[in-house]
One Martini backbone bead per residue (centre of mass of N, CA, C, O) as a GRO file, in nm:
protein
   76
    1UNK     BB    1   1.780  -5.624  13.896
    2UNK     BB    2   1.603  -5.857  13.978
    3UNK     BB    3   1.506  -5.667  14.244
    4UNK     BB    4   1.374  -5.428  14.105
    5UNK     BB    5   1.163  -5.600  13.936
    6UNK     BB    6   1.027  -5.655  14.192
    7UNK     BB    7   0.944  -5.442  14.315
    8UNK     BB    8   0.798  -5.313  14.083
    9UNK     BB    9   0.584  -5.540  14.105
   10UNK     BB   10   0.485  -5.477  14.384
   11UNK     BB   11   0.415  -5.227  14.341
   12UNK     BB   12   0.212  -5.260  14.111
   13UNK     BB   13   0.006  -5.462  14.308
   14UNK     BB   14  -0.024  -5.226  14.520
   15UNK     BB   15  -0.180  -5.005  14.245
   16UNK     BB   16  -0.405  -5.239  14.176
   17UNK     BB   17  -0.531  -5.243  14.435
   18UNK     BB   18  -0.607  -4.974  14.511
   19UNK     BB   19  -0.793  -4.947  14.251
   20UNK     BB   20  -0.995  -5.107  14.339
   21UNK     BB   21  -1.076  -5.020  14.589
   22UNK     BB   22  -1.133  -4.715  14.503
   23UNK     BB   23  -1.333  -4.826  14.255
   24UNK     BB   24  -1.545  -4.903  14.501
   25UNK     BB   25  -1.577  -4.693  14.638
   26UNK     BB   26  -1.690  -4.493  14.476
   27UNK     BB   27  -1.937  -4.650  14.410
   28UNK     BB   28  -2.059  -4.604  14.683
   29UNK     BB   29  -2.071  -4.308  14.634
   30UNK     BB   30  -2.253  -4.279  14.384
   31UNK     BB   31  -2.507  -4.412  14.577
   32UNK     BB   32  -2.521  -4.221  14.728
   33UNK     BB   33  -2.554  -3.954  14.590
   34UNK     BB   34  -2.814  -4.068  14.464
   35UNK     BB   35  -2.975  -4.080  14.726
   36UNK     BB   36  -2.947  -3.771  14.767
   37UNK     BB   37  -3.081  -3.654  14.534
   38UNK     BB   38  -3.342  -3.791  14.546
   39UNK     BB   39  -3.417  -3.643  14.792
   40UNK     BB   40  -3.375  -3.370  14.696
   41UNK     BB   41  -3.635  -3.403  14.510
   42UNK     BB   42  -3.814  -3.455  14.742
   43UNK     BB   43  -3.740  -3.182  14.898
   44UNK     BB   44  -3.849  -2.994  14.671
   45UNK     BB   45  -4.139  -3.078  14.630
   46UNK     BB   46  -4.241  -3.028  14.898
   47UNK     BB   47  -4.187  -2.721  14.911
   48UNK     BB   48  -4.349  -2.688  14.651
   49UNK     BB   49  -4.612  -2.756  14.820
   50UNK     BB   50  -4.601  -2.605  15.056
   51UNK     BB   51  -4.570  -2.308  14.908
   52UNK     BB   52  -4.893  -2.361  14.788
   53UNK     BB   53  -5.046  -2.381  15.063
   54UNK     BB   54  -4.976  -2.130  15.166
   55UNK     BB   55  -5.095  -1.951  14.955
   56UNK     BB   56  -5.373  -2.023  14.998
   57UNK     BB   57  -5.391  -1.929  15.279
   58UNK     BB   58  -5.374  -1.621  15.201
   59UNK     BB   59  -5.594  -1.614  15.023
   60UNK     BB   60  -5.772  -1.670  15.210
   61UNK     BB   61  -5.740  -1.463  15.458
   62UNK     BB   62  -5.809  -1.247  15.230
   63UNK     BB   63  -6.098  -1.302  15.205
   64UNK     BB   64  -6.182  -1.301  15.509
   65UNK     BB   65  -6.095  -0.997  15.555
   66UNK     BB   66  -6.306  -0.890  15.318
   67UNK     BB   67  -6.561  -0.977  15.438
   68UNK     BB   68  -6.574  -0.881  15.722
   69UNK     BB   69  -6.554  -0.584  15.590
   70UNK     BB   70  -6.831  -0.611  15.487
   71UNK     BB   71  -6.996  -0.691  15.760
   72UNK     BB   72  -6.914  -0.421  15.888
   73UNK     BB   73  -7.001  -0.216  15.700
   74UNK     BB   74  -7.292  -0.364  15.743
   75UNK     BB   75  -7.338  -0.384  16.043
   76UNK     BB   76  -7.298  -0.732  16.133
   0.00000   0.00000   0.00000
């Protein structure tokens, strides 16, 4: 009986080790993920502002090729 309780006990402190482990490791994923969101964040900005940048380039193209059509047209 003393033997079985004895194991148990084994059993218990090496889930209870196992468990602080484990919840080391979590700790650190959490941080890691928090890391990777927040670049996450960082990358959606920055597409957000390059796609801002595209549009604008988009425009003066589309106006200087009114313009030039307009020059064409007078004949200059």
């Amino acid at each position: 009986m003393e033997q079985k309780i004895s194991n148990l006990d084994q059993k218990v402190r090496k889930l209870t080790e196992k468990t602080a482990y484990l919840a080391l490791e979590n700790e650190k994923l959490k941080e890691e993920l928090s890391y990777f969101e927040k670049d996450k964040q960082d990358l959606k900005k920055s597409k957000v502002e390059y796609d801002g940048f595209v549009d604008q380039k988009n425009q003066i193209k589309e106006k200087l090729s009114k313009l030039l059509n307009k020059f064409t047209d007078a004949g200059i």
